[in-house]
Amino acid sequence: MGSGALERRLRAGEFAITAEITPPLSADPHDLMVRALPLRGHADAVNVTDGAGARAHLDTLTAAALLVRGGLEPVLQLTCRDRNRIALQSLLLGAAAQGISNLLALRGDDPSAGDQPDAKAVFDLDASALLRTAAVMRDRGELPPARALKGRIEFFLGAADMPIDPAADWQPTSLLRKLEAGAQFIQTQFCMDAALLRRYIARLAEHGIPERVYLLIGLAPLASAASARWIRDRLSGSIIPELLIARLESARDPKAEGHRICIELMQEYQQIPGVAGVHLMAPLNESAVPAVIAEFRALPNAHCGAAGRKR
């Protein structure tokens, strides 16, 4: 199987772009692929979410396998909310069997946030324990308690992060724990404040984190001031400055302005040492993502990473 395009691009020091889709509430593969296929040839990999918002959707492993068949490279999101360790281990084997290497380990939204709040959460493992399990399967070819696995397993392991404006005594404890468990890349929540991001990356650099992991920063082509406020207020950890919301509010064409803002931030983030790429998410505006990527890719030096990155 070998490494995927996302891992190869990151290891080469090129600026990577991932995107995200939510699998539909549908048993028809066509309904998934109409969302995914516009990203083919644009995004380096496409995340398929796992019960996002604590709601049922087409399961993430099936969705990822359909993307592989459609010529797209998936990032398989796996949450710890719905499955015990036995089920998670079986899903990891299933992913390896279908040539899916990119994994993003997540805690998962609590069921109380969804449309079936009486559902029971599992949380047998946390995200770090899930990463550690996948790393042991890959590196040692075994499952606990020392059960030998057959077949080749080549996972590229990811975790999530939420950039903040760090206080003087802040320590990146959670992120370091994920790195120690085996995380190789990080995708963050929306962070559309370049000055704050620079401060955050600088603090991570004090701990040597950007040299150990690939950081993909969450961005969005915002559709309107209202959608920007919704993301900021409803999606925990999202950072969207009032200055950007004001630009959208005063724009004659808010969608076009959101497109411009996203491109501007991609260009700026490309120049920040320690930033390996961006992760584009667009709630209720998924159709805007391919055009944003295409426009950015057409710019001079769009594939180049920040100078000085040790890769």
PDB file of C-alpha atoms in Angstrom, residues 8-309:
ATOM      1  CA  ARG A   8       4.101  12.215   0.909  1.00  0.00           C
ATOM      2  CA  ARG A   9       3.271  15.893   0.394  1.00  0.00           C
ATOM      3  CA  LEU A  10       3.822  16.715   4.041  1.00  0.00           C
ATOM      4  CA  ARG A  11       7.102  14.820   4.212  1.00  0.00           C
ATOM      5  CA  ALA A  12       8.275  16.681   1.100  1.00  0.00           C
ATOM      6  CA  GLY A  13       7.683  19.999   2.867  1.00  0.00           C
ATOM      7  CA  GLU A  14       4.895  21.029   0.504  1.00  0.00           C
ATOM      8  CA  PHE A  15       1.906  23.031   1.707  1.00  0.00           C
ATOM      9  CA  ALA A  16      -0.951  20.558   2.138  1.00  0.00           C
ATOM     10  CA  ILE A  17      -4.683  21.180   1.865  1.00  0.00           C
ATOM     11  CA  THR A  18      -7.278  18.840   3.317  1.00  0.00           C
ATOM     12  CA  ALA A  19     -11.040  19.276   3.213  1.00  0.00           C
ATOM     13  CA  GLU A  20     -14.015  17.746   4.982  1.00  0.00           C
ATOM     14  CA  ILE A  21     -17.409  16.307   4.152  1.00  0.00           C
ATOM     15  CA  THR A  22     -20.163  14.933   6.341  1.00  0.00           C
ATOM     16  CA  PRO A  23     -21.501  11.601   5.040  1.00  0.00           C
ATOM     17  CA  PRO A  24     -25.214  11.862   4.232  1.00  0.00           C
ATOM     18  CA  LEU A  25     -28.141  10.234   5.973  1.00  0.00           C
ATOM     19  CA  SER A  26     -28.505   7.987   2.962  1.00  0.00           C
ATOM     20  CA  ALA A  27     -27.832   4.402   1.864  1.00  0.00           C
ATOM     21  CA  ASP A  28     -27.270   5.582  -1.725  1.00  0.00           C
ATOM     22  CA  PRO A  29     -23.520   5.955  -2.484  1.00  0.00           C
ATOM     23  CA  HIS A  30     -24.382   8.600  -5.085  1.00  0.00           C
ATOM     24  CA  ASP A  31     -25.457  10.990  -2.325  1.00  0.00           C
ATOM     25  CA  LEU A  32     -21.989  10.780  -0.791  1.00  0.00           C
ATOM     26  CA  MET A  33     -20.089  11.058  -4.045  1.00  0.00           C
ATOM     27  CA  VAL A  34     -21.869  14.196  -5.241  1.00  0.00           C
ATOM     28  CA  ARG A  35     -20.360  15.872  -2.175  1.00  0.00           C
ATOM     29  CA  ALA A  36     -16.932  14.301  -2.526  1.00  0.00           C
ATOM     30  CA  LEU A  37     -16.134  14.196  -6.246  1.00  0.00           C
ATOM     31  CA  PRO A  38     -15.821  17.997  -6.703  1.00  0.00           C
ATOM     32  CA  LEU A  39     -12.810  17.787  -4.363  1.00  0.00           C
ATOM     33  CA  ARG A  40     -10.999  15.197  -6.505  1.00  0.00           C
ATOM     34  CA  GLY A  41      -7.838  16.711  -7.938  1.00  0.00           C
ATOM     35  CA  HIS A  42      -8.026  19.637  -5.519  1.00  0.00           C
ATOM     36  CA  ALA A  43      -7.761  18.479  -1.900  1.00  0.00           C
ATOM     37  CA  ASP A  44      -4.809  16.293  -0.918  1.00  0.00           C
ATOM     38  CA  ALA A  45      -7.163  14.274   1.295  1.00  0.00           C
ATOM     39  CA  VAL A  46     -10.809  14.460   2.342  1.00  0.00           C
ATOM     40  CA  ASN A  47     -11.999  13.882   5.903  1.00  0.00           C
ATOM     41  CA  VAL A  48     -15.165  11.856   6.383  1.00  0.00           C
ATOM     42  CA  THR A  49     -16.709  12.758   9.709  1.00  0.00           C
ATOM     43  CA  ASP A  50     -17.851  10.157  12.232  1.00  0.00           C
ATOM     44  CA  GLY A  51     -21.310  10.903  13.606  1.00  0.00           C
ATOM     45  CA  ALA A  52     -20.674  14.648  13.616  1.00  0.00           C
ATOM     46  CA  GLY A  53     -22.880  16.570  16.017  1.00  0.00           C
ATOM     47  CA  ALA A  54     -23.724  13.254  17.729  1.00  0.00           C
ATOM     48  CA  ARG A  55     -26.109  12.367  14.899  1.00  0.00           C
ATOM     49  CA  ALA A  56     -26.295   9.217  12.797  1.00  0.00           C
ATOM     50  CA  HIS A  57     -24.974   9.365   9.218  1.00  0.00           C
ATOM     51  CA  LEU A  58     -23.593   6.867   6.724  1.00  0.00           C
ATOM     52  CA  ASP A  59     -20.817   5.179   8.695  1.00  0.00           C
ATOM     53  CA  THR A  60     -17.360   6.625   8.293  1.00  0.00           C
ATOM     54  CA  LEU A  61     -15.550   3.441   7.203  1.00  0.00           C
ATOM     55  CA  THR A  62     -18.034   2.793   4.415  1.00  0.00           C
ATOM     56  CA  ALA A  63     -17.801   6.427   3.347  1.00  0.00           C
ATOM     57  CA  ALA A  64     -13.992   6.325   3.322  1.00  0.00           C
ATOM     58  CA  ALA A  65     -13.982   3.104   1.281  1.00  0.00           C
ATOM     59  CA  LEU A  66     -16.347   4.677  -1.268  1.00  0.00           C
ATOM     60  CA  LEU A  67     -13.983   7.648  -1.578  1.00  0.00           C
ATOM     61  CA  VAL A  68     -11.078   5.292  -2.286  1.00  0.00           C
ATOM     62  CA  ARG A  69     -13.105   3.659  -5.068  1.00  0.00           C
ATOM     63  CA  GLY A  70     -13.889   7.116  -6.425  1.00  0.00           C
ATOM     64  CA  GLY A  71     -10.232   8.112  -6.665  1.00  0.00           C
ATOM     65  CA  LEU A  72     -10.063  10.293  -3.563  1.00  0.00           C
ATOM     66  CA  GLU A  73      -7.778   9.873  -0.578  1.00  0.00           C
ATOM     67  CA  PRO A  74      -9.791   9.834   2.662  1.00  0.00           C
ATOM     68  CA  VAL A  75      -8.940  10.806   6.198  1.00  0.00           C
ATOM     69  CA  LEU A  76     -10.949   8.375   8.293  1.00  0.00           C
ATOM     70  CA  GLN A  77     -12.282  10.056  11.416  1.00  0.00           C
ATOM     71  CA  LEU A  78     -12.897   7.677  14.318  1.00  0.00           C
ATOM     72  CA  THR A  79     -14.561   8.820  17.532  1.00  0.00           C
ATOM     73  CA  CYS A  80     -14.370   7.091  20.883  1.00  0.00           C
ATOM     74  CA  ARG A  81     -17.961   7.976  21.746  1.00  0.00           C
ATOM     75  CA  ASP A  82     -19.800   5.076  20.130  1.00  0.00           C
ATOM     76  CA  ARG A  83     -17.512   2.026  20.315  1.00  0.00           C
ATOM     77  CA  ASN A  84     -15.515   0.079  22.854  1.00  0.00           C
ATOM     78  CA  ARG A  85     -11.905  -0.878  22.192  1.00  0.00           C
ATOM     79  CA  ILE A  86     -12.843  -4.177  20.535  1.00  0.00           C
ATOM     80  CA  ALA A  87     -15.039  -2.438  17.975  1.00  0.00           C
ATOM     81  CA  LEU A  88     -12.417   0.271  17.368  1.00  0.00           C
ATOM     82  CA  GLN A  89      -9.684  -2.328  16.828  1.00  0.00           C
ATOM     83  CA  SER A  90     -11.884  -4.152  14.330  1.00  0.00           C
ATOM     84  CA  LEU A  91     -12.553  -0.907  12.458  1.00  0.00           C
ATOM     85  CA  LEU A  92      -8.826  -0.162  12.319  1.00  0.00           C
ATOM     86  CA  LEU A  93      -8.233  -3.586  10.761  1.00  0.00           C
ATOM     87  CA  GLY A  94     -11.030  -2.903   8.291  1.00  0.00           C
ATOM     88  CA  ALA A  95      -9.457   0.410   7.327  1.00  0.00           C
ATOM     89  CA  ALA A  96      -6.079  -1.234   6.717  1.00  0.00           C
ATOM     90  CA  ALA A  97      -7.696  -3.989   4.643  1.00  0.00           C
ATOM     91  CA  GLN A  98      -9.270  -1.373   2.354  1.00  0.00           C
ATOM     92  CA  GLY A  99      -6.096   0.639   1.846  1.00  0.00           C
ATOM     93  CA  ILE A 100      -7.118   3.508   4.108  1.00  0.00           C
ATOM     94  CA  SER A 101      -4.056   4.886   5.883  1.00  0.00           C
ATOM     95  CA  ASN A 102      -4.995   8.374   7.131  1.00  0.00           C
ATOM     96  CA  LEU A 103      -6.721   8.249  10.520  1.00  0.00           C
ATOM     97  CA  LEU A 104      -7.953  11.059  12.750  1.00  0.00           C
ATOM     98  CA  ALA A 105      -8.626   9.969  16.337  1.00  0.00           C
ATOM     99  CA  LEU A 106     -11.281  12.019  18.131  1.00  0.00           C
ATOM    100  CA  ARG A 107     -13.176  11.936  21.404  1.00  0.00           C
ATOM    101  CA  GLY A 108     -16.492  12.683  19.696  1.00  0.00           C
ATOM    102  CA  ASP A 109     -19.361  14.987  20.606  1.00  0.00           C
ATOM    103  CA  ASP A 110     -21.378  13.966  23.635  1.00  0.00           C
ATOM    104  CA  PRO A 111     -24.763  12.399  22.732  1.00  0.00           C
ATOM    105  CA  SER A 112     -26.514  15.156  24.701  1.00  0.00           C
ATOM    106  CA  ALA A 113     -25.538  17.513  21.852  1.00  0.00           C
ATOM    107  CA  GLY A 114     -27.360  15.447  19.233  1.00  0.00           C
ATOM    108  CA  ASP A 115     -30.896  14.557  18.222  1.00  0.00           C
ATOM    109  CA  GLN A 116     -30.996  11.395  20.387  1.00  0.00           C
ATOM    110  CA  PRO A 117     -29.778  12.711  23.747  1.00  0.00           C
ATOM    111  CA  ASP A 118     -30.723   9.505  25.566  1.00  0.00           C
ATOM    112  CA  ALA A 119     -28.133   7.517  23.598  1.00  0.00           C
ATOM    113  CA  LYS A 120     -25.431   5.964  25.771  1.00  0.00           C
ATOM    114  CA  ALA A 121     -21.854   7.104  25.238  1.00  0.00           C
ATOM    115  CA  VAL A 122     -19.066   4.520  25.460  1.00  0.00           C
ATOM    116  CA  PHE A 123     -15.723   6.367  25.807  1.00  0.00           C
ATOM    117  CA  ASP A 124     -13.906   3.126  26.593  1.00  0.00           C
ATOM    118  CA  LEU A 125     -10.777   4.769  25.124  1.00  0.00           C
ATOM    119  CA  ASP A 126      -9.841   8.403  24.767  1.00  0.00           C
ATOM    120  CA  ALA A 127      -8.255   9.839  21.620  1.00  0.00           C
ATOM    121  CA  SER A 128      -4.714   9.291  22.903  1.00  0.00           C
ATOM    122  CA  ALA A 129      -5.429   5.646  23.745  1.00  0.00           C
ATOM    123  CA  LEU A 130      -6.933   5.120  20.294  1.00  0.00           C
ATOM    124  CA  LEU A 131      -3.817   6.622  18.691  1.00  0.00           C
ATOM    125  CA  ARG A 132      -1.618   4.373  20.794  1.00  0.00           C
ATOM    126  CA  THR A 133      -3.634   1.318  19.764  1.00  0.00           C
ATOM    127  CA  ALA A 134      -3.290   2.166  16.059  1.00  0.00           C
ATOM    128  CA  ALA A 135       0.442   2.831  16.456  1.00  0.00           C
ATOM    129  CA  VAL A 136       0.988  -0.561  18.128  1.00  0.00           C
ATOM    130  CA  MET A 137      -0.961  -2.296  15.366  1.00  0.00           C
ATOM    131  CA  ARG A 138       1.235  -0.614  12.764  1.00  0.00           C
ATOM    132  CA  ASP A 139       4.628  -0.781  14.483  1.00  0.00           C
ATOM    133  CA  ARG A 140       4.420  -4.108  16.322  1.00  0.00           C
ATOM    134  CA  GLY A 141       1.805  -5.945  14.283  1.00  0.00           C
ATOM    135  CA  GLU A 142      -0.210  -6.875  17.319  1.00  0.00           C
ATOM    136  CA  LEU A 143      -3.248  -6.156  19.434  1.00  0.00           C
ATOM    137  CA  PRO A 144      -3.446  -6.391  23.212  1.00  0.00           C
ATOM    138  CA  PRO A 145      -2.844  -8.762  24.808  1.00  0.00           C
ATOM    139  CA  ALA A 146       0.007  -9.495  22.350  1.00  0.00           C
ATOM    140  CA  ARG A 147      -2.233 -11.028  19.656  1.00  0.00           C
ATOM    141  CA  ALA A 148      -0.314 -11.172  16.368  1.00  0.00           C
ATOM    142  CA  LEU A 149      -1.902  -9.502  13.338  1.00  0.00           C
ATOM    143  CA  LYS A 150      -1.609 -10.586   9.715  1.00  0.00           C
ATOM    144  CA  GLY A 151      -1.401  -8.265   6.759  1.00  0.00           C
ATOM    145  CA  ARG A 152       0.358  -4.963   6.207  1.00  0.00           C
ATOM    146  CA  ILE A 153      -0.779  -1.976   8.265  1.00  0.00           C
ATOM    147  CA  GLU A 154       0.463   1.492   7.331  1.00  0.00           C
ATOM    148  CA  PHE A 155      -1.367   4.158   9.277  1.00  0.00           C
ATOM    149  CA  PHE A 156      -0.665   7.892   9.140  1.00  0.00           C
ATOM    150  CA  LEU A 157      -2.039   9.031  12.470  1.00  0.00           C
ATOM    151  CA  GLY A 158      -3.753  12.317  13.200  1.00  0.00           C
ATOM    152  CA  ALA A 159      -5.356  14.114  16.114  1.00  0.00           C
ATOM    153  CA  ALA A 160      -7.291  17.328  16.691  1.00  0.00           C
ATOM    154  CA  ASP A 161      -6.321  20.563  18.400  1.00  0.00           C
ATOM    155  CA  MET A 162      -7.863  23.922  19.275  1.00  0.00           C
ATOM    156  CA  PRO A 163      -5.502  26.911  18.931  1.00  0.00           C
ATOM    157  CA  ILE A 164      -5.785  29.487  21.714  1.00  0.00           C
ATOM    158  CA  ASP A 165      -4.150  32.745  22.716  1.00  0.00           C
ATOM    159  CA  PRO A 166      -1.922  31.147  25.364  1.00  0.00           C
ATOM    160  CA  ALA A 167      -1.614  32.590  28.852  1.00  0.00           C
ATOM    161  CA  ALA A 168       1.845  33.003  30.346  1.00  0.00           C
ATOM    162  CA  ASP A 169       1.589  29.783  32.366  1.00  0.00           C
ATOM    163  CA  TRP A 170      -0.107  27.712  29.642  1.00  0.00           C
ATOM    164  CA  GLN A 171       1.382  24.339  28.703  1.00  0.00           C
ATOM    165  CA  PRO A 172       0.411  22.233  25.638  1.00  0.00           C
ATOM    166  CA  THR A 173      -0.267  19.210  27.844  1.00  0.00           C
ATOM    167  CA  SER A 174      -3.051  17.654  25.777  1.00  0.00           C
ATOM    168  CA  LEU A 175      -1.212  18.088  22.484  1.00  0.00           C
ATOM    169  CA  LEU A 176       1.998  16.615  23.887  1.00  0.00           C
ATOM    170  CA  ARG A 177       0.035  13.611  25.158  1.00  0.00           C
ATOM    171  CA  LYS A 178      -1.318  12.994  21.646  1.00  0.00           C
ATOM    172  CA  LEU A 179       2.154  13.266  20.138  1.00  0.00           C
ATOM    173  CA  GLU A 180       3.522  10.799  22.667  1.00  0.00           C
ATOM    174  CA  ALA A 181       0.676   8.423  21.749  1.00  0.00           C
ATOM    175  CA  GLY A 182       1.725   8.507  18.090  1.00  0.00           C
ATOM    176  CA  ALA A 183       0.075  11.501  16.358  1.00  0.00           C
ATOM    177  CA  GLN A 184       1.938  12.481  13.185  1.00  0.00           C
ATOM    178  CA  PHE A 185      -0.360  15.246  11.948  1.00  0.00           C
ATOM    179  CA  ILE A 186      -2.780  17.613  13.641  1.00  0.00           C
ATOM    180  CA  GLN A 187      -5.918  19.198  12.206  1.00  0.00           C
ATOM    181  CA  THR A 188      -7.260  22.149  14.165  1.00  0.00           C
ATOM    182  CA  GLN A 189     -10.598  23.778  14.769  1.00  0.00           C
ATOM    183  CA  PHE A 190     -11.304  27.014  12.856  1.00  0.00           C
ATOM    184  CA  CYS A 191      -8.564  29.577  13.532  1.00  0.00           C
ATOM    185  CA  MET A 192      -9.007  32.638  11.331  1.00  0.00           C
ATOM    186  CA  ASP A 193      -6.841  35.026  13.333  1.00  0.00           C
ATOM    187  CA  ALA A 194      -3.303  35.088  11.917  1.00  0.00           C
ATOM    188  CA  ALA A 195      -1.818  37.121  14.771  1.00  0.00           C
ATOM    189  CA  LEU A 196      -3.239  34.746  17.393  1.00  0.00           C
ATOM    190  CA  LEU A 197      -2.029  31.751  15.384  1.00  0.00           C
ATOM    191  CA  ARG A 198       1.505  33.145  15.271  1.00  0.00           C
ATOM    192  CA  ARG A 199       1.484  33.528  19.053  1.00  0.00           C
ATOM    193  CA  TYR A 200       0.166  30.001  19.476  1.00  0.00           C
ATOM    194  CA  ILE A 201       2.733  28.454  17.118  1.00  0.00           C
ATOM    195  CA  ALA A 202       5.502  30.373  18.885  1.00  0.00           C
ATOM    196  CA  ARG A 203       4.488  28.800  22.206  1.00  0.00           C
ATOM    197  CA  LEU A 204       4.326  25.349  20.619  1.00  0.00           C
ATOM    198  CA  ALA A 205       7.810  25.941  19.214  1.00  0.00           C
ATOM    199  CA  GLU A 206       9.128  26.441  22.757  1.00  0.00           C
ATOM    200  CA  HIS A 207       8.264  22.762  23.288  1.00  0.00           C
ATOM    201  CA  GLY A 208       9.628  21.614  19.910  1.00  0.00           C
ATOM    202  CA  ILE A 209       6.168  20.602  18.717  1.00  0.00           C
ATOM    203  CA  PRO A 210       6.230  21.944  15.115  1.00  0.00           C
ATOM    204  CA  GLU A 211       9.363  19.887  14.461  1.00  0.00           C
ATOM    205  CA  ARG A 212       7.609  16.713  15.628  1.00  0.00           C
ATOM    206  CA  VAL A 213       4.217  16.947  13.936  1.00  0.00           C
ATOM    207  CA  TYR A 214       2.538  18.438  10.859  1.00  0.00           C
ATOM    208  CA  LEU A 215       0.075  21.188  11.801  1.00  0.00           C
ATOM    209  CA  LEU A 216      -2.927  21.758   9.493  1.00  0.00           C
ATOM    210  CA  ILE A 217      -4.880  24.835  10.534  1.00  0.00           C
ATOM    211  CA  GLY A 218      -8.668  24.947  10.211  1.00  0.00           C
ATOM    212  CA  LEU A 219     -10.108  27.580   7.858  1.00  0.00           C
ATOM    213  CA  ALA A 220     -13.443  28.246   6.188  1.00  0.00           C
ATOM    214  CA  PRO A 221     -14.689  30.062   3.095  1.00  0.00           C
ATOM    215  CA  LEU A 222     -17.319  31.922   5.105  1.00  0.00           C
ATOM    216  CA  ALA A 223     -20.641  32.462   3.374  1.00  0.00           C
ATOM    217  CA  SER A 224     -21.955  35.387   5.422  1.00  0.00           C
ATOM    218  CA  ALA A 225     -21.582  37.294   8.670  1.00  0.00           C
ATOM    219  CA  ALA A 226     -24.441  35.226  10.111  1.00  0.00           C
ATOM    220  CA  SER A 227     -22.734  31.929   9.276  1.00  0.00           C
ATOM    221  CA  ALA A 228     -19.449  33.229  10.713  1.00  0.00           C
ATOM    222  CA  ARG A 229     -21.183  34.075  13.995  1.00  0.00           C
ATOM    223  CA  TRP A 230     -22.890  30.674  14.004  1.00  0.00           C
ATOM    224  CA  ILE A 231     -19.556  28.873  13.618  1.00  0.00           C
ATOM    225  CA  ARG A 232     -17.892  31.027  16.265  1.00  0.00           C
ATOM    226  CA  ASP A 233     -20.715  30.684  18.784  1.00  0.00           C
ATOM    227  CA  ARG A 234     -21.815  27.068  18.171  1.00  0.00           C
ATOM    228  CA  LEU A 235     -18.613  25.180  17.334  1.00  0.00           C
ATOM    229  CA  SER A 236     -16.434  25.022  20.423  1.00  0.00           C
ATOM    230  CA  GLY A 237     -12.962  26.487  20.048  1.00  0.00           C
ATOM    231  CA  SER A 238     -13.652  28.328  16.772  1.00  0.00           C
ATOM    232  CA  ILE A 239     -11.768  31.606  16.369  1.00  0.00           C
ATOM    233  CA  ILE A 240     -13.222  34.149  13.936  1.00  0.00           C
ATOM    234  CA  PRO A 241     -12.329  37.806  14.707  1.00  0.00           C
ATOM    235  CA  GLU A 242     -14.968  40.536  14.642  1.00  0.00           C
ATOM    236  CA  LEU A 243     -12.883  42.334  11.994  1.00  0.00           C
ATOM    237  CA  LEU A 244     -13.536  39.524   9.524  1.00  0.00           C
ATOM    238  CA  ILE A 245     -17.222  39.397  10.411  1.00  0.00           C
ATOM    239  CA  ALA A 246     -17.423  43.160   9.785  1.00  0.00           C
ATOM    240  CA  ARG A 247     -15.837  42.658   6.341  1.00  0.00           C
ATOM    241  CA  LEU A 248     -18.512  40.108   5.497  1.00  0.00           C
ATOM    242  CA  GLU A 249     -21.271  42.327   6.847  1.00  0.00           C
ATOM    243  CA  SER A 250     -20.226  45.312   4.726  1.00  0.00           C
ATOM    244  CA  ALA A 251     -19.448  43.344   1.571  1.00  0.00           C
ATOM    245  CA  ARG A 252     -21.672  43.683  -1.483  1.00  0.00           C
ATOM    246  CA  ASP A 253     -21.155  39.947  -2.129  1.00  0.00           C
ATOM    247  CA  PRO A 254     -20.490  38.215   1.224  1.00  0.00           C
ATOM    248  CA  LYS A 255     -19.714  34.817  -0.345  1.00  0.00           C
ATOM    249  CA  ALA A 256     -17.096  36.332  -2.645  1.00  0.00           C
ATOM    250  CA  GLU A 257     -15.634  38.220   0.321  1.00  0.00           C
ATOM    251  CA  GLY A 258     -15.506  35.008   2.374  1.00  0.00           C
ATOM    252  CA  HIS A 259     -13.701  33.363  -0.523  1.00  0.00           C
ATOM    253  CA  ARG A 260     -11.140  36.218  -0.599  1.00  0.00           C
ATOM    254  CA  ILE A 261     -10.613  36.085   3.163  1.00  0.00           C
ATOM    255  CA  CYS A 262      -9.925  32.353   3.021  1.00  0.00           C
ATOM    256  CA  ILE A 263      -7.366  32.759   0.203  1.00  0.00           C
ATOM    257  CA  GLU A 264      -5.659  35.622   2.057  1.00  0.00           C
ATOM    258  CA  LEU A 265      -5.327  33.549   5.210  1.00  0.00           C
ATOM    259  CA  MET A 266      -4.053  30.533   3.280  1.00  0.00           C
ATOM    260  CA  GLN A 267      -1.339  32.724   1.781  1.00  0.00           C
ATOM    261  CA  GLU A 268      -0.420  34.157   5.166  1.00  0.00           C
ATOM    262  CA  TYR A 269      -0.422  30.788   6.943  1.00  0.00           C
ATOM    263  CA  GLN A 270       1.795  29.377   4.213  1.00  0.00           C
ATOM    264  CA  GLN A 271       4.500  31.781   5.384  1.00  0.00           C
ATOM    265  CA  ILE A 272       4.352  30.840   9.073  1.00  0.00           C
ATOM    266  CA  PRO A 273       7.130  28.392  10.029  1.00  0.00           C
ATOM    267  CA  GLY A 274       5.562  25.410  11.738  1.00  0.00           C
ATOM    268  CA  VAL A 275       2.342  25.492   9.691  1.00  0.00           C
ATOM    269  CA  ALA A 276       2.332  22.546   7.293  1.00  0.00           C
ATOM    270  CA  GLY A 277      -0.995  23.257   5.629  1.00  0.00           C
ATOM    271  CA  VAL A 278      -4.665  24.028   6.134  1.00  0.00           C
ATOM    272  CA  HIS A 279      -7.813  22.022   6.738  1.00  0.00           C
ATOM    273  CA  LEU A 280     -10.842  23.535   4.996  1.00  0.00           C
ATOM    274  CA  MET A 281     -14.287  23.105   6.502  1.00  0.00           C
ATOM    275  CA  ALA A 282     -17.420  24.820   5.238  1.00  0.00           C
ATOM    276  CA  PRO A 283     -20.625  24.112   7.166  1.00  0.00           C
ATOM    277  CA  LEU A 284     -23.572  24.614   4.781  1.00  0.00           C
ATOM    278  CA  ASN A 285     -21.142  25.952   2.149  1.00  0.00           C
ATOM    279  CA  GLU A 286     -19.252  22.834   1.022  1.00  0.00           C
ATOM    280  CA  SER A 287     -19.577  23.710  -2.664  1.00  0.00           C
ATOM    281  CA  ALA A 288     -17.238  26.700  -2.183  1.00  0.00           C
ATOM    282  CA  VAL A 289     -14.223  24.616  -1.160  1.00  0.00           C
ATOM    283  CA  PRO A 290     -13.037  23.265  -4.556  1.00  0.00           C
ATOM    284  CA  ALA A 291     -12.947  26.772  -6.072  1.00  0.00           C
ATOM    285  CA  VAL A 292     -10.977  28.128  -3.114  1.00  0.00           C
ATOM    286  CA  ILE A 293      -8.400  25.363  -3.441  1.00  0.00           C
ATOM    287  CA  ALA A 294      -8.153  25.771  -7.220  1.00  0.00           C
ATOM    288  CA  GLU A 295      -7.589  29.524  -6.932  1.00  0.00           C
ATOM    289  CA  PHE A 296      -4.957  29.092  -4.248  1.00  0.00           C
ATOM    290  CA  ARG A 297      -3.150  26.339  -6.194  1.00  0.00           C
ATOM    291  CA  ALA A 298      -2.942  28.673  -9.203  1.00  0.00           C
ATOM    292  CA  LEU A 299      -0.936  31.238  -7.228  1.00  0.00           C
ATOM    293  CA  PRO A 300       2.876  31.331  -7.540  1.00  0.00           C
ATOM    294  CA  ASN A 301       4.655  29.088  -5.005  1.00  0.00           C
ATOM    295  CA  ALA A 302       1.339  27.686  -3.749  1.00  0.00           C
ATOM    296  CA  HIS A 303       2.897  24.264  -3.183  1.00  0.00           C
ATOM    297  CA  CYS A 304       5.849  25.539  -1.157  1.00  0.00           C
ATOM    298  CA  GLY A 305       5.947  25.303   2.619  1.00  0.00           C
ATOM    299  CA  ALA A 306       7.273  28.006   4.957  1.00  0.00           C
ATOM    300  CA  ALA A 307      11.004  28.584   4.824  1.00  0.00           C
ATOM    301  CA  GLY A 308      12.939  26.949   7.600  1.00  0.00           C
ATOM    302  CA  ARG A 309      10.657  23.997   8.252  1.00  0.00           C
TER     303      ARG A 309
END
